[in-house]
Structures are given as C-alpha cells and as structure tokens.
Short mmCIF file of C-alpha atoms in Angstrom, two decimals:
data_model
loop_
_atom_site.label_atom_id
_atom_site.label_comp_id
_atom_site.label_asym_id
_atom_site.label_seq_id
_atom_site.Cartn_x
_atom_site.Cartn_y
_atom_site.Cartn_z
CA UNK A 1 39.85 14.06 -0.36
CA UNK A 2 37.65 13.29 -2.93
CA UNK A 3 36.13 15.54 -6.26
CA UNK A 4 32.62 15.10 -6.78
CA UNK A 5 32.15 16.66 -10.52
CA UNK A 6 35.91 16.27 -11.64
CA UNK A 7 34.88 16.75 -14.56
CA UNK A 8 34.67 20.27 -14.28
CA UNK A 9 38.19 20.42 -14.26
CA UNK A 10 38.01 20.32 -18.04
CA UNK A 11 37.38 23.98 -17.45
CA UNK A 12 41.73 23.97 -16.86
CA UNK A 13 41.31 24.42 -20.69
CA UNK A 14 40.46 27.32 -20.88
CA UNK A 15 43.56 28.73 -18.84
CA UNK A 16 46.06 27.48 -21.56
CA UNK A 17 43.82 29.37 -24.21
CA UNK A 18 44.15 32.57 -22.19
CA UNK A 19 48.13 31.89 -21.95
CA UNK A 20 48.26 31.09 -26.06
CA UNK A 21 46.28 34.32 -27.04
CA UNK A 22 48.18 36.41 -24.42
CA UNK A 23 51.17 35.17 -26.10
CA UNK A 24 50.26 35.57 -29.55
CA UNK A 25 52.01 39.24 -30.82
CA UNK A 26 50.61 39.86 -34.65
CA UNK A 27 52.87 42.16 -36.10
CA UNK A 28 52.66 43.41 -39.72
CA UNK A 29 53.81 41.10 -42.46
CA UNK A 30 55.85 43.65 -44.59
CA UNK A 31 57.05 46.80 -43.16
CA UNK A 32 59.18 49.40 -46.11
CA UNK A 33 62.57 50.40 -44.36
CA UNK A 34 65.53 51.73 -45.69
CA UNK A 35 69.09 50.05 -45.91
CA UNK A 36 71.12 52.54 -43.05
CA UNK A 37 68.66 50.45 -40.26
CA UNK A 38 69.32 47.07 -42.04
CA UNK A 39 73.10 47.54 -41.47
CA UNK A 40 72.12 48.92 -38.23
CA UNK A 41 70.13 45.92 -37.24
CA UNK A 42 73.26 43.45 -38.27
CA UNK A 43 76.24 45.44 -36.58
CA UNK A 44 73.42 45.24 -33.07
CA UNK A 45 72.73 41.15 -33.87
CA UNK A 46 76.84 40.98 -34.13
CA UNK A 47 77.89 42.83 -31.28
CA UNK A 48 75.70 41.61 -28.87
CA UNK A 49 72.29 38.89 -28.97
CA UNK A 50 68.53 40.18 -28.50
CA UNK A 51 67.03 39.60 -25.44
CA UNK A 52 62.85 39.03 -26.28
CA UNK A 53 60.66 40.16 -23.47
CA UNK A 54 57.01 39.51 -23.50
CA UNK A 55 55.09 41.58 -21.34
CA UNK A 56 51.83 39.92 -18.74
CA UNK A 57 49.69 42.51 -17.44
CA UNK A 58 48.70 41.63 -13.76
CA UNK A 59 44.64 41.77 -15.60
CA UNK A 60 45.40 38.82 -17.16
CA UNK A 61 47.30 36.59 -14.21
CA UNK A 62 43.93 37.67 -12.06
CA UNK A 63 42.13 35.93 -14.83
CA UNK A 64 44.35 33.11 -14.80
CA UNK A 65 43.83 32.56 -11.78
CA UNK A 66 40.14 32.86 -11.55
CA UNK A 67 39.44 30.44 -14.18
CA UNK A 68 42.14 27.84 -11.92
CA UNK A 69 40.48 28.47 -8.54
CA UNK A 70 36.94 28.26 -10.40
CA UNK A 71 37.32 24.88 -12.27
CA UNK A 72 38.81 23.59 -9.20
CA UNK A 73 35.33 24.74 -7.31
CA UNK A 74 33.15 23.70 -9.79
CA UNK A 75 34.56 20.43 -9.45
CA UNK A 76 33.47 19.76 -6.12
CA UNK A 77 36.29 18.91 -3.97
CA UNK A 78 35.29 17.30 -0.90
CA UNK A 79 36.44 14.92 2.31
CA UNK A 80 34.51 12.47 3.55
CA UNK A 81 33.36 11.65 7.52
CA UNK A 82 31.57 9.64 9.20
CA UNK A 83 27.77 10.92 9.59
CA UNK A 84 26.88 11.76 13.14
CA UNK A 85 23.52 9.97 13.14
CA UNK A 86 22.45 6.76 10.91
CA UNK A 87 19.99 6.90 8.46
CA UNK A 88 17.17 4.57 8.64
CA UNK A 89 14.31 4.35 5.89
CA UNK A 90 10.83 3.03 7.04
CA UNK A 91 8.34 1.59 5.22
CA UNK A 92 4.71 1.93 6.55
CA UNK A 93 2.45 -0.44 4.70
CA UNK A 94 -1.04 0.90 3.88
CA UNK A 95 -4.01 -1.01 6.25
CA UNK A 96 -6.64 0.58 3.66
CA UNK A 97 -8.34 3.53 2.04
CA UNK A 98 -8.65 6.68 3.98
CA UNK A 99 -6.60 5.69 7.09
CA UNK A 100 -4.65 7.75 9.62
CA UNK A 101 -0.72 7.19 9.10
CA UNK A 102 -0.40 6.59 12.83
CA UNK A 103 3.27 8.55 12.18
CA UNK A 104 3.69 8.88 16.02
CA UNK A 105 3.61 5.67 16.87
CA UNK A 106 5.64 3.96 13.99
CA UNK A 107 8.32 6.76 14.97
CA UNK A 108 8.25 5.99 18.44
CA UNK A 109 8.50 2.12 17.92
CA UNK A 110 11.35 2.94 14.77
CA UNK A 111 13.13 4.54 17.61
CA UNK A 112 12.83 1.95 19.64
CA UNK A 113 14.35 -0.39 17.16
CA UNK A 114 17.26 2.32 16.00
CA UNK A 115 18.15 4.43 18.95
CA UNK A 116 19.24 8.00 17.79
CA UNK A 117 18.78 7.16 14.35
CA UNK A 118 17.45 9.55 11.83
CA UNK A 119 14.17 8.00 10.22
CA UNK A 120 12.89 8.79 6.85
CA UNK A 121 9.23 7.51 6.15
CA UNK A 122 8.05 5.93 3.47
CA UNK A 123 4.75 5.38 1.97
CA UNK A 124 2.12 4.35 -0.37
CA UNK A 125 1.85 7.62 -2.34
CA UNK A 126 4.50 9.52 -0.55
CA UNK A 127 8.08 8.93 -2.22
CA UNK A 128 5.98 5.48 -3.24
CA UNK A 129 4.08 4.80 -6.12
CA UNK A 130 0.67 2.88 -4.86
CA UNK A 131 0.68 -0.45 -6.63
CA UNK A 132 0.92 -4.47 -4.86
CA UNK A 133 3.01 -4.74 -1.98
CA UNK A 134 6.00 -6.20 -3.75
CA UNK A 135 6.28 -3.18 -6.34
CA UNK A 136 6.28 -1.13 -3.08
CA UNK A 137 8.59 -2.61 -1.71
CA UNK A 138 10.71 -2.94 -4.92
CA UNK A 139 10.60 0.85 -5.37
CA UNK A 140 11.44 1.01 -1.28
CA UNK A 141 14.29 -1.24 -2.09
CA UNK A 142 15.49 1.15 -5.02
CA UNK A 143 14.64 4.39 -3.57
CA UNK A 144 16.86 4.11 -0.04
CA UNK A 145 19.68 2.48 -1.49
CA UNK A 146 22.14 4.72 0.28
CA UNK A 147 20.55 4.30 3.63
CA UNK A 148 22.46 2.51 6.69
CA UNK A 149 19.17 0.30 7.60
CA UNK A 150 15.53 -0.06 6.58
CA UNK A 151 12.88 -0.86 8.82
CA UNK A 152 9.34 -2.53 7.72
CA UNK A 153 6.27 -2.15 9.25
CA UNK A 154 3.99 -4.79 7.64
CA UNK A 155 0.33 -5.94 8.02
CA UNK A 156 1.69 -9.34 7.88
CA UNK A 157 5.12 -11.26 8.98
CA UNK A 158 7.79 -11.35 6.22
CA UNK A 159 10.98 -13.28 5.42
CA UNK A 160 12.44 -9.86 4.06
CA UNK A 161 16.35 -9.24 5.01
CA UNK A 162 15.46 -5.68 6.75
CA UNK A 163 13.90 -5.71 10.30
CA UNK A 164 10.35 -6.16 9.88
CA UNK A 165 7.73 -5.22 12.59
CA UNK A 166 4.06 -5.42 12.80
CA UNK A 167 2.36 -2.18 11.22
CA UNK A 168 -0.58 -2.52 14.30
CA UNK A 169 -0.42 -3.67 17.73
CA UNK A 170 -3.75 -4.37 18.17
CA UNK A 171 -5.68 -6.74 15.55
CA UNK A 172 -8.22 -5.15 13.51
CA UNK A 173 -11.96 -5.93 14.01
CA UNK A 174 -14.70 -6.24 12.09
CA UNK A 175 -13.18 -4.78 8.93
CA UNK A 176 -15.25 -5.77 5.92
CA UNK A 177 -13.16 -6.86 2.99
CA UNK A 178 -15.12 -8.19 0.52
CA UNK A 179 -18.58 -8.15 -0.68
CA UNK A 180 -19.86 -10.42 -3.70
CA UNK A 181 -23.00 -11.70 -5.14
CA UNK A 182 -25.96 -10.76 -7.23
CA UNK A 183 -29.95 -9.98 -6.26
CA UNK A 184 -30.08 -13.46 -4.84
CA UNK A 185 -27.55 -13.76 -1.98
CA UNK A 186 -24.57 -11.60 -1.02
CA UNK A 187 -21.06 -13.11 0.48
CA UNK A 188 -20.22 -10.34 2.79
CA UNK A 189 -16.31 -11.54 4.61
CA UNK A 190 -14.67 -9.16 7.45
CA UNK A 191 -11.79 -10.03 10.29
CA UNK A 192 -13.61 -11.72 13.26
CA UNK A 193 -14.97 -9.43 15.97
CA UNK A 194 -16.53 -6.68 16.19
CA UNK A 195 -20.16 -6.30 14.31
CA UNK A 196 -21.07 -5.53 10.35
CA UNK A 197 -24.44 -4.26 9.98
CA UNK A 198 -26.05 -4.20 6.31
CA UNK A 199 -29.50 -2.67 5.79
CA UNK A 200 -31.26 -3.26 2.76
CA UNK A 201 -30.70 -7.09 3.10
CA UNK A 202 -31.77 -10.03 5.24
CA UNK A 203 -29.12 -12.27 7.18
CA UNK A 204 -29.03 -15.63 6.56
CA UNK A 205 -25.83 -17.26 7.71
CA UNK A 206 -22.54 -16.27 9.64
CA UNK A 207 -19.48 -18.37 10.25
CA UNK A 208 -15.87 -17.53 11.75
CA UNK A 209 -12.84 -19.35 10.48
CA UNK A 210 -9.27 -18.54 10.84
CA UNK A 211 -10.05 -15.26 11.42
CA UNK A 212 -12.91 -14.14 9.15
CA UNK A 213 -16.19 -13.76 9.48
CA UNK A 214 -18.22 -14.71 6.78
CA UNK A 215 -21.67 -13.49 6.38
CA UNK A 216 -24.69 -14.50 3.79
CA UNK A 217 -27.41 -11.73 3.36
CA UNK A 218 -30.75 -11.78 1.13
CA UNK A 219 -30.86 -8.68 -0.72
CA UNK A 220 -34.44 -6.94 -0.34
CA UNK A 221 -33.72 -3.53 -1.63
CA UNK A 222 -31.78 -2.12 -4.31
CA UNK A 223 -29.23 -0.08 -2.06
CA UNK A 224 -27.85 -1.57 0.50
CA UNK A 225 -26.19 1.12 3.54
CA UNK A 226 -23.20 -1.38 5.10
CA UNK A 227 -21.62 -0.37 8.24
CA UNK A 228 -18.16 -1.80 10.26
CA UNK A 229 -15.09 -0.64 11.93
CA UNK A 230 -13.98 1.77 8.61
CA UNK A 231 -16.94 3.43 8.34
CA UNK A 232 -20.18 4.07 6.37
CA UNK A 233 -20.72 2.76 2.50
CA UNK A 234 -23.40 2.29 0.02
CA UNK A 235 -24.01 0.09 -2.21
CA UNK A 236 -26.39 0.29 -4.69
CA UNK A 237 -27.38 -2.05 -8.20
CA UNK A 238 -28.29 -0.47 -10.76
CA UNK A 239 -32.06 -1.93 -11.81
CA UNK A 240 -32.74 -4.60 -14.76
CA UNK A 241 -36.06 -3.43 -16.34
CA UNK A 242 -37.86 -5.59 -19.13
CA UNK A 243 -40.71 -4.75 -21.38
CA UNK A 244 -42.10 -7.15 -23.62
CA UNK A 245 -44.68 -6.53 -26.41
CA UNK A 246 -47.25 -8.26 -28.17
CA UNK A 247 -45.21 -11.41 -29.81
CA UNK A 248 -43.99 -12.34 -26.52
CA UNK A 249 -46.69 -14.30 -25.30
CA UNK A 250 -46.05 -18.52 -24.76
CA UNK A 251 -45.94 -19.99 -22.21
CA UNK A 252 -41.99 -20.40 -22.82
CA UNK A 253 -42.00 -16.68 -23.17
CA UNK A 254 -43.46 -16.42 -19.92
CA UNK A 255 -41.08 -18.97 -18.37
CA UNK A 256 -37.61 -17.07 -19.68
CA UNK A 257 -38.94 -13.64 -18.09
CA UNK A 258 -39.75 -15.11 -14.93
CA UNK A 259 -35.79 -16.08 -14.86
CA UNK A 260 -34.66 -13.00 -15.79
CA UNK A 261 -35.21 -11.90 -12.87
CA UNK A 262 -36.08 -7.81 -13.81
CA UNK A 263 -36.79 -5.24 -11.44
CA UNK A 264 -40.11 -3.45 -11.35
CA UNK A 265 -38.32 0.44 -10.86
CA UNK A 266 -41.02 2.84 -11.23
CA UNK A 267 -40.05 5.48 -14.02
CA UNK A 268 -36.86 3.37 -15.49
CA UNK A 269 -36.87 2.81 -19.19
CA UNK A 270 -36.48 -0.89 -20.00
CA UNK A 271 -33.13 -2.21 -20.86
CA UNK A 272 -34.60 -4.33 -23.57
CA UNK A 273 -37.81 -4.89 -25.02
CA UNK A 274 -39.04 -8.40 -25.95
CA UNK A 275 -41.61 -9.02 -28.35
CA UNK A 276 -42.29 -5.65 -29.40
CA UNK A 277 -42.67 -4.11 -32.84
CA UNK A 278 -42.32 -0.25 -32.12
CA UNK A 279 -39.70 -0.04 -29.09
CA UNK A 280 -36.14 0.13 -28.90
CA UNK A 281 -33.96 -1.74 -28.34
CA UNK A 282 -35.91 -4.64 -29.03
CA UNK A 283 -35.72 -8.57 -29.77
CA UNK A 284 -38.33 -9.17 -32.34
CA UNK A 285 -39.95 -12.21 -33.36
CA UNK A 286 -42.03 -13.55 -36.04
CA UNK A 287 -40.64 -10.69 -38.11
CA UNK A 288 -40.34 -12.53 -41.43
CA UNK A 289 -42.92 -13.98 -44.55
CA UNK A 290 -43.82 -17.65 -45.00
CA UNK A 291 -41.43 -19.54 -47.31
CA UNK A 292 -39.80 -22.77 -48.72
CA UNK A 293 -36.90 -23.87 -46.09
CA UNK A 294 -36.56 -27.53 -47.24
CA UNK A 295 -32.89 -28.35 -47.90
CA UNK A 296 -31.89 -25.04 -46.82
CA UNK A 297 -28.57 -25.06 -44.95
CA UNK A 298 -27.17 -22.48 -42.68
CA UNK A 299 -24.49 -19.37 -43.01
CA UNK A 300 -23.23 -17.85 -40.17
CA UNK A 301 -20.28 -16.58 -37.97
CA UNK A 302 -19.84 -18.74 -34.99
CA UNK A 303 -17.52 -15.90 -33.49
CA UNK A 304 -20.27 -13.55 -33.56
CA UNK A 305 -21.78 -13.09 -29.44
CA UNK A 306 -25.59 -14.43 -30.18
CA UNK A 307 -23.79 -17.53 -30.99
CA UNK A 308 -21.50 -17.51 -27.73
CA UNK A 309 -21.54 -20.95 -25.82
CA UNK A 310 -24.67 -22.18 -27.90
CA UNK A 311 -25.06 -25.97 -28.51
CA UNK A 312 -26.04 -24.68 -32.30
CA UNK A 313 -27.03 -28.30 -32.76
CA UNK A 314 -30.07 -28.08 -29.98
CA UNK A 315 -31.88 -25.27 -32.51
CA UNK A 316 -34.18 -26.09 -35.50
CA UNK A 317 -33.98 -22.91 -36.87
CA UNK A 318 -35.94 -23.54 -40.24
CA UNK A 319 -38.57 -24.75 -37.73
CA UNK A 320 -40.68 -22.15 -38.37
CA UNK A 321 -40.80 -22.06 -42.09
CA UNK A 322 -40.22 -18.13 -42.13
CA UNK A 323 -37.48 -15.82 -43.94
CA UNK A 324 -36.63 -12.34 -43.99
CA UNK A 325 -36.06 -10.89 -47.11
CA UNK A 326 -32.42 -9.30 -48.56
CA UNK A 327 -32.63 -5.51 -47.40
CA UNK A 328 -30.20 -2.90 -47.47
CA UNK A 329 -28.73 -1.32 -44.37
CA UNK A 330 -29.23 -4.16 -42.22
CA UNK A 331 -26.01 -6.85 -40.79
CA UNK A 332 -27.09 -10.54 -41.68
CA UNK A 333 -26.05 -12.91 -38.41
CA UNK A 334 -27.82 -16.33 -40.23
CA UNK A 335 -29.17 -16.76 -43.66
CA UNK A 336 -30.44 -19.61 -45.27
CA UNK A 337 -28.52 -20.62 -48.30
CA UNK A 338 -29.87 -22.82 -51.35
CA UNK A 339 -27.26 -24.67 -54.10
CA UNK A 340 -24.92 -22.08 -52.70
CA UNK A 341 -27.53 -18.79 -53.37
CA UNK A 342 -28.43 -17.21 -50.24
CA UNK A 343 -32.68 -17.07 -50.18
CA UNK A 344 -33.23 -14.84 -47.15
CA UNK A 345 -32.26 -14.51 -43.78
CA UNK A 346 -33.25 -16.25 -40.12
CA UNK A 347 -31.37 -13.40 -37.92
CA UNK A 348 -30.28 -10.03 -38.59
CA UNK A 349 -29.64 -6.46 -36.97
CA UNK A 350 -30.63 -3.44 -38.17
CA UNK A 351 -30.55 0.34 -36.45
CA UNK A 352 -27.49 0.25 -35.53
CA UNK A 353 -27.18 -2.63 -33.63
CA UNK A 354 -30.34 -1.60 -31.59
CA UNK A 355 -32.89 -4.04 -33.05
CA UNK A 356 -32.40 -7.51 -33.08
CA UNK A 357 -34.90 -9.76 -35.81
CA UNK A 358 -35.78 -13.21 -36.10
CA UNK A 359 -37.71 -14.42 -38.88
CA UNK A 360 -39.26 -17.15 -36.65
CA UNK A 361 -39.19 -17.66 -32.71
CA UNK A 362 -36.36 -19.68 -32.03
CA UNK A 363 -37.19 -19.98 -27.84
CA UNK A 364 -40.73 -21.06 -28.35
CA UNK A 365 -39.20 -24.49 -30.40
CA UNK A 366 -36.50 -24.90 -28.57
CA UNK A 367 -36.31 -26.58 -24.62
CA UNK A 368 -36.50 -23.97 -22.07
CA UNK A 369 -32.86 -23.98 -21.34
CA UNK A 370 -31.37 -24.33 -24.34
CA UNK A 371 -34.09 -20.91 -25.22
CA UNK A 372 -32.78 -19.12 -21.95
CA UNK A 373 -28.82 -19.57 -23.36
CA UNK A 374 -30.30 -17.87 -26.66
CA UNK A 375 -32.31 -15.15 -24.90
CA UNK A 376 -28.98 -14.51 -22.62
CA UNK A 377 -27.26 -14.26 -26.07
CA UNK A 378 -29.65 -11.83 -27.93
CA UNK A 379 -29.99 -9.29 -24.99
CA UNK A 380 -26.25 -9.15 -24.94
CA UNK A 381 -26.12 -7.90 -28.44
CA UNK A 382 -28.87 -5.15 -28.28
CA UNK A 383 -28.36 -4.07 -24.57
CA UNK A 384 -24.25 -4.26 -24.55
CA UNK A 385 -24.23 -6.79 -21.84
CA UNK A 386 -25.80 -10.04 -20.91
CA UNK A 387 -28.08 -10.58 -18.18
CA UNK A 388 -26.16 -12.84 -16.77
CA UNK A 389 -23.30 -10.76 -16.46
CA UNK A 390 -24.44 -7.46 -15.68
CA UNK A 391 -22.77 -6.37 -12.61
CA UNK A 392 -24.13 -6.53 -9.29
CA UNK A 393 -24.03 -3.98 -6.50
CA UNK A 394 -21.47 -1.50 -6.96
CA UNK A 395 -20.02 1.08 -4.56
CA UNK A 396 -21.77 5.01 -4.38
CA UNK A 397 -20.64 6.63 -1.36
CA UNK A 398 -17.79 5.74 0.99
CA UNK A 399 -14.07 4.63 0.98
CA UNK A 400 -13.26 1.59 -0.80
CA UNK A 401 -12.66 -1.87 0.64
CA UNK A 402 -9.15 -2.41 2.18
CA UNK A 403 -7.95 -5.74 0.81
CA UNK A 404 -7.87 -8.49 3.12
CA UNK A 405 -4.33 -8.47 3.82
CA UNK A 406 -5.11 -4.47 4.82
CA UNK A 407 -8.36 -5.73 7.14
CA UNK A 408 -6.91 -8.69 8.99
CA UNK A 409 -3.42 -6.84 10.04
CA UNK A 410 -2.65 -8.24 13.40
CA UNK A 411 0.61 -7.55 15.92
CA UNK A 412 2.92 -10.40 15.24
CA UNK A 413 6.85 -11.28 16.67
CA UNK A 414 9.37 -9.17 15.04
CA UNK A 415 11.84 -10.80 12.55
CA UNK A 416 15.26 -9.85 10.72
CA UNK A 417 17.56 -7.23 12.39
CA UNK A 418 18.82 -4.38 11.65
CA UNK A 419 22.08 -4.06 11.17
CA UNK A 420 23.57 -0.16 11.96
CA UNK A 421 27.72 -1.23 11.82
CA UNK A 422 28.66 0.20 8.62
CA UNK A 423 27.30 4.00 8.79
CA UNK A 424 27.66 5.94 5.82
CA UNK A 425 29.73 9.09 4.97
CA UNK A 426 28.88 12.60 4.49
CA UNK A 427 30.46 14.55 2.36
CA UNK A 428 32.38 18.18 3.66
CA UNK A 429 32.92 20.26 0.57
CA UNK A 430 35.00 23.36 0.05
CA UNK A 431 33.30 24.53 -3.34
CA UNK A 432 31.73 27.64 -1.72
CA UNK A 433 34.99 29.19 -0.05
CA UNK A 434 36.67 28.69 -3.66
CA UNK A 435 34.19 30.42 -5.24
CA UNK A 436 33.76 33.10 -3.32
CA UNK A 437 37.81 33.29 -4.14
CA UNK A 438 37.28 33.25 -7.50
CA UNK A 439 34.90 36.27 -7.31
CA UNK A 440 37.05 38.36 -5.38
CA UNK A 441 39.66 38.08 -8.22
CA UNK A 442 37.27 38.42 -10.86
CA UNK A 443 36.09 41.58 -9.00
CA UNK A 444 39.37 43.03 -9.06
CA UNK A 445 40.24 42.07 -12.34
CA UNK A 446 36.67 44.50 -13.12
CA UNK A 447 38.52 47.53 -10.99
CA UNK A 448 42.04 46.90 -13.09
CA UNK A 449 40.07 46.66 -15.94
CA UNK A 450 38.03 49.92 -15.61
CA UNK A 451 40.79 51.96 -14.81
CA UNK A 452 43.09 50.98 -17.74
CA UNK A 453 46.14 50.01 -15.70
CA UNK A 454 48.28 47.74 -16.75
CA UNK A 455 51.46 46.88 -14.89
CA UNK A 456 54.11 45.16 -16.80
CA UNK A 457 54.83 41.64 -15.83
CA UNK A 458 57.71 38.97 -15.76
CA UNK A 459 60.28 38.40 -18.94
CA UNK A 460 59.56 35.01 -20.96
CA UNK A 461 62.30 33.80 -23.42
#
C-alpha cells in the first residue's frame, strides 16, 4: 500500500478545527441574578457534583467524517502490481525530409525483438524535439525513463546500451546528399546505385568510393532541375549583373570584369555599377581635383571591410596625385593627412553607404591581382556582399537534402539487448470509491441540514 499525494492528508486539519469550534460554547460574560439562586447553586454543588454534557449533532459527525474519508482520497492511496505487459519505447531515427515513417514495419520487427510488449514510438518531431542525433537521443533517454526497455532503430550501428537495430533493411540508392560549388563546377555526392540526373549542367566526372557516388557537373544554366531516389528539386542562383560606366575603361578595368564572372540576365538591374557617375550603387573613380600629395601619409581604419585581407603595402595610393575635398554628410574610409592636418580624402562613402568614391583609380596602378582583392573589397561595401562570396545555387522547390548519415542508411547486424527482467509496476488506486463515500455523506449531511434536525449526540466530560 502506498499514498501517492500524502500530502493531502494535511487536509486531517481541518477535522480538529471542526471538533474545536463544535466545542467552543460562548456564553455571556456577566449575567444579573439574585442571591436565593446563588445559595441555591451552592447547597446543589454540596450535595451532589455537576455532570457537563456537551451535545454533537449527528450534522456535524457526517462532516467529520467527510472531511476524514476525503483527505484520505485525495491522497491517493494505492497498491502496486506487476504490469501485465512491458513497456518498450522505440526510437525511429529520421532517413530525411518528407519520408514515410514505415510504422508497420518498425512495429512488426519491435515485436519481433519484444514479444507481447507494448511499444511506444518515438520520433523526430513527435514526443522529440528535431535537433542532431545525440540531442534526440538525449531527450529519448530523458523522456522514457520509466520504461522496462528501449529499442533503437538507427541509420547507422551504435555502441548505445539499448538494443539497437537497423532503421532500413534494404540500403538506400542513389540518394543525393550534398550539392556544392559555384558557376564553374558543381560537387554533386549521393549513396552508390541507382542514377542522379541534373539538367541545366554538363557532366564531367563520376567516381564511387566507400559507398558514394561523387559526381562533377558544368553548370550551363542558371536553374538547375536535379532528380534521384527522393524526388524532384530545383536549384536555382540567383544572377550577378555588372554595369560599368564611362571611367571604367583600361585595359585592367577590362581584365577585373572579365573575372567577375557576371551574368548577362536580360531585364536584371545590376548589382553594382563600375565606373559610372549617375548610377547607383556605384564604385566611382577619378572622382577627386588635382593636388599636392608629397609627404602626405595615410589615416584609416584597418577594421573597416574595403581594407579586409589587403596587402595595404602593394597600393600607392597618392599615385594619382588626386584628393577629394572635406564635405559634409559623407563617411571618410582614407584621408591624407599633412603635419598632423588632414588635407582631403583618397576614399569615402556617401548616400548611405550606396556610393563608393575614390579620388584616384587605385586598380589601374596597382598589379592585376592585388586590383582584383580591392575590387572584391569595394563591391562588398556598396552591394552587401562580395563577389566572391555571394552564394551559389540555392534550393526553390522540393524537400531538402537528407544528411548523409540519413542517405547512406544501410541494414546492418543488430547489437545490445534488451533486457525485459525487471517489469515495472502499475499502480491500483482506491481514490474514486472514497470519494464517491465522501459524497454520499456530504449529501446527507445537505438532507439533515435542510430539514433542521438535529439529534443529540454522546456526553463529553
């Protein structure tokens, strides 16, 4: 026998307060009498003691009793036995976006493993927060506690102390995990077998190793429509447009827009302009008035992202003998300073960040690829992100890739045990026959009550 909120039983209180305030009698404090019932009063007290009798109405033992029988309820009282089936949690482990649970066959091979066991499933997303495989099975661990076993069904073999099995029986094919690259080349990797087909993009290798096939395409178009063993996705990158303007026009210039690399996409506004005095947002060269540079030196942040990764040392930036002139509303990146008086600057922004000025043109006297790190640089700060790190072909249609622990699931020898010896206890309780009890006596303490009848009791001393 066991009490499963004992401390309801606190509720007992509230049976001695009924007994104190049925046994409290007020009475008046001074009561005028006259002397013949004094004397009366002694000669009783001499000639024989006074009995006290306090008088219990049976409306108050009913309520005794109710609030007894109902703390004793609330309190849960219980016996334990031994549960009639064993309770097994399962964890399925997810092989990817957007595929079927299988539930019939991990049932039928849990039963296998735990005859007449009662499974409980447990998922990514059902009683399982989705997160890396070892939060999973952390919160797995947590949540089925009070089990008698647990059962994994993994996409890979485990050292885990439960009874792991594999979560397929038959390997996975041609299941594309990842896909990397830029406009140049793609790294497309799958589990061997079966057949990935990408249009919008020219093979150029394959190889199979341990498992994975790993495919090179040539991108030709700018969506790409990939197909395998989980379906239909698209991929598409989003185009890198250029416009350059009237200052852009060496033969360096030319050079550091032939390796950008930008798209011709008919009817997309250019992500940066080059050269130009009118568009936005621009690089802009030349942009400053002929002055004396001698003996300047240089003020500038080096935290600031044109300067990011630049051998500053490579750049003659008083070169071309040009300054732009203090102006309000504009942000200063490198000014020329003379006997510690700045003179005018050799970099600035102005609208907001959208325009980016040089006094001079840094790339034309500088060596093509110490110009390119510079142009890299100053398209970064007016665009928001630097050619060579915009992104490359990103996901529009479709499930997302499984991971490749997910694609390359394969059937593998069971391992652990499961252990079913010690099988928990269920609890029997008695709560509900107590209080349907105590209503029956508060019901007739309602009936004594609304007829006013109240039957004398027992004598106390």
């Amino acid at each position: 026998m066991s009490l499963l909120a004992w401390p309801a039983l606190l509720l007992l209180t509230a049976a001695a307060v009924l007994v104190a305030l049925a046994a409290w009698s007020r009475g008046a404090k001074q009561r005028e009498v006259g002397t013949l019932l004094i004397w009366r009063r002694v000669a009783q007290q001499v000639t024989a003691p006074q009995r006290k009798r306090r008088e219990f109405d049976p409306l108050f033992w009913l309520l005794l009793a109710a609030v007894a029988v109902g703390s004793i309820a609330a309190s849960r009282p219980a016996w334990f036995r031994a549960a009639p089936h064993a309770r097994v949690a399962v964890f399925l482990e997810s092989t990817g976006p957007g595929e079927p649970l299988e539930l019939e066959d991990a049932r039928a091979r849990g039963q296998a493993a735990a005859p007449d066991a009662e499974l409980t499933f447990f998922t990514a997303g059902h009683e399982i927060t989705p997160g890396s495989l070892r939060a999973e099975l952390a919160q797995f661990e947590t949540r089925t506690r009070d089990y008698d076993g647990r059962i994994l069904l993994l996409n890979q073999p485990s050292d885990e102390a439960s009874l792991v099995l594999p979560r397929v029986t038959k390997a996975r094919e041609g299941v594309m995990f990842k896909l990397t690259g830029d406009r140049r080349e793609l790294l497309v990797q799958a589990s061997a077998g079966g057949e990935v087909q990408l249009q919008g993009a020219s093979r150029a290798s394959s190889s199979t190793r341990e498992g994975v096939t790993t495919l090179r395409f040539k991108p030709t178009a700018l969506e790409l429509v990939l197909t395998d063993a989980g379906g239909l996705r698209v991929y598409r990158r989003k185009p890198f447009v250029v416009g350059t303007g009237e200052s852009w026009n060496t033969d360096t210039h030319a050079a550091l827009l032939q390796a950008l690399e930008s798209d011709a996409a008919e009817g997309e506004p250019p992500a940066v302009w080059l050269g130009s005095a009118e568009q936005k947002p621009a690089v802009r060269l030349n942009t400053g008035a002929p002055a004396e540079v001698s003996g300047a030196s240089l003020s500038f942040d080096p935290q600031h992202p044109l300067f990011r990764d630049l051998p500053l040392q490579h750049y003659d930036w008083l070169a071309g003998g040009r300054l732009l002139a203090p102006e309000e509303g504009v942000q200063p990146l490198l000014t020329a300073v003379v006997d510690g008086v700045p003179v005018g600057d050799l970099a600035r922004l102005r609208d907001g960040g959208r325009v980016l000025e040089f006094a001079g043109d840094p790339f034309s006297a500088s060596a093509v690829a110490d110009a390119a790190l510079l142009l890299d640089n100053a398209i970064g700060v007016v665009a928001g992100v630097r050619p060579s790190e915009r992104p490359g072909y990103e996901l529009a249609e479709g499930e997302p890739l499984p991971s490749r622990r997910q694609a390359t699931a394969a059937p593998f020898e069971s391992r652990g045990k499961l252990d079913l010896s010690r099988r928990g206890a269920e609890p029997v309780e008695f709560a509900g026959w107590l209080m349907v009890i105590t209503g029956l006596l508060l019901a007739v303490a309602a009936v004594l009550a609304g007829r006013g009848k109240a039957l004398r009791g027992f004598d106390g001393s």
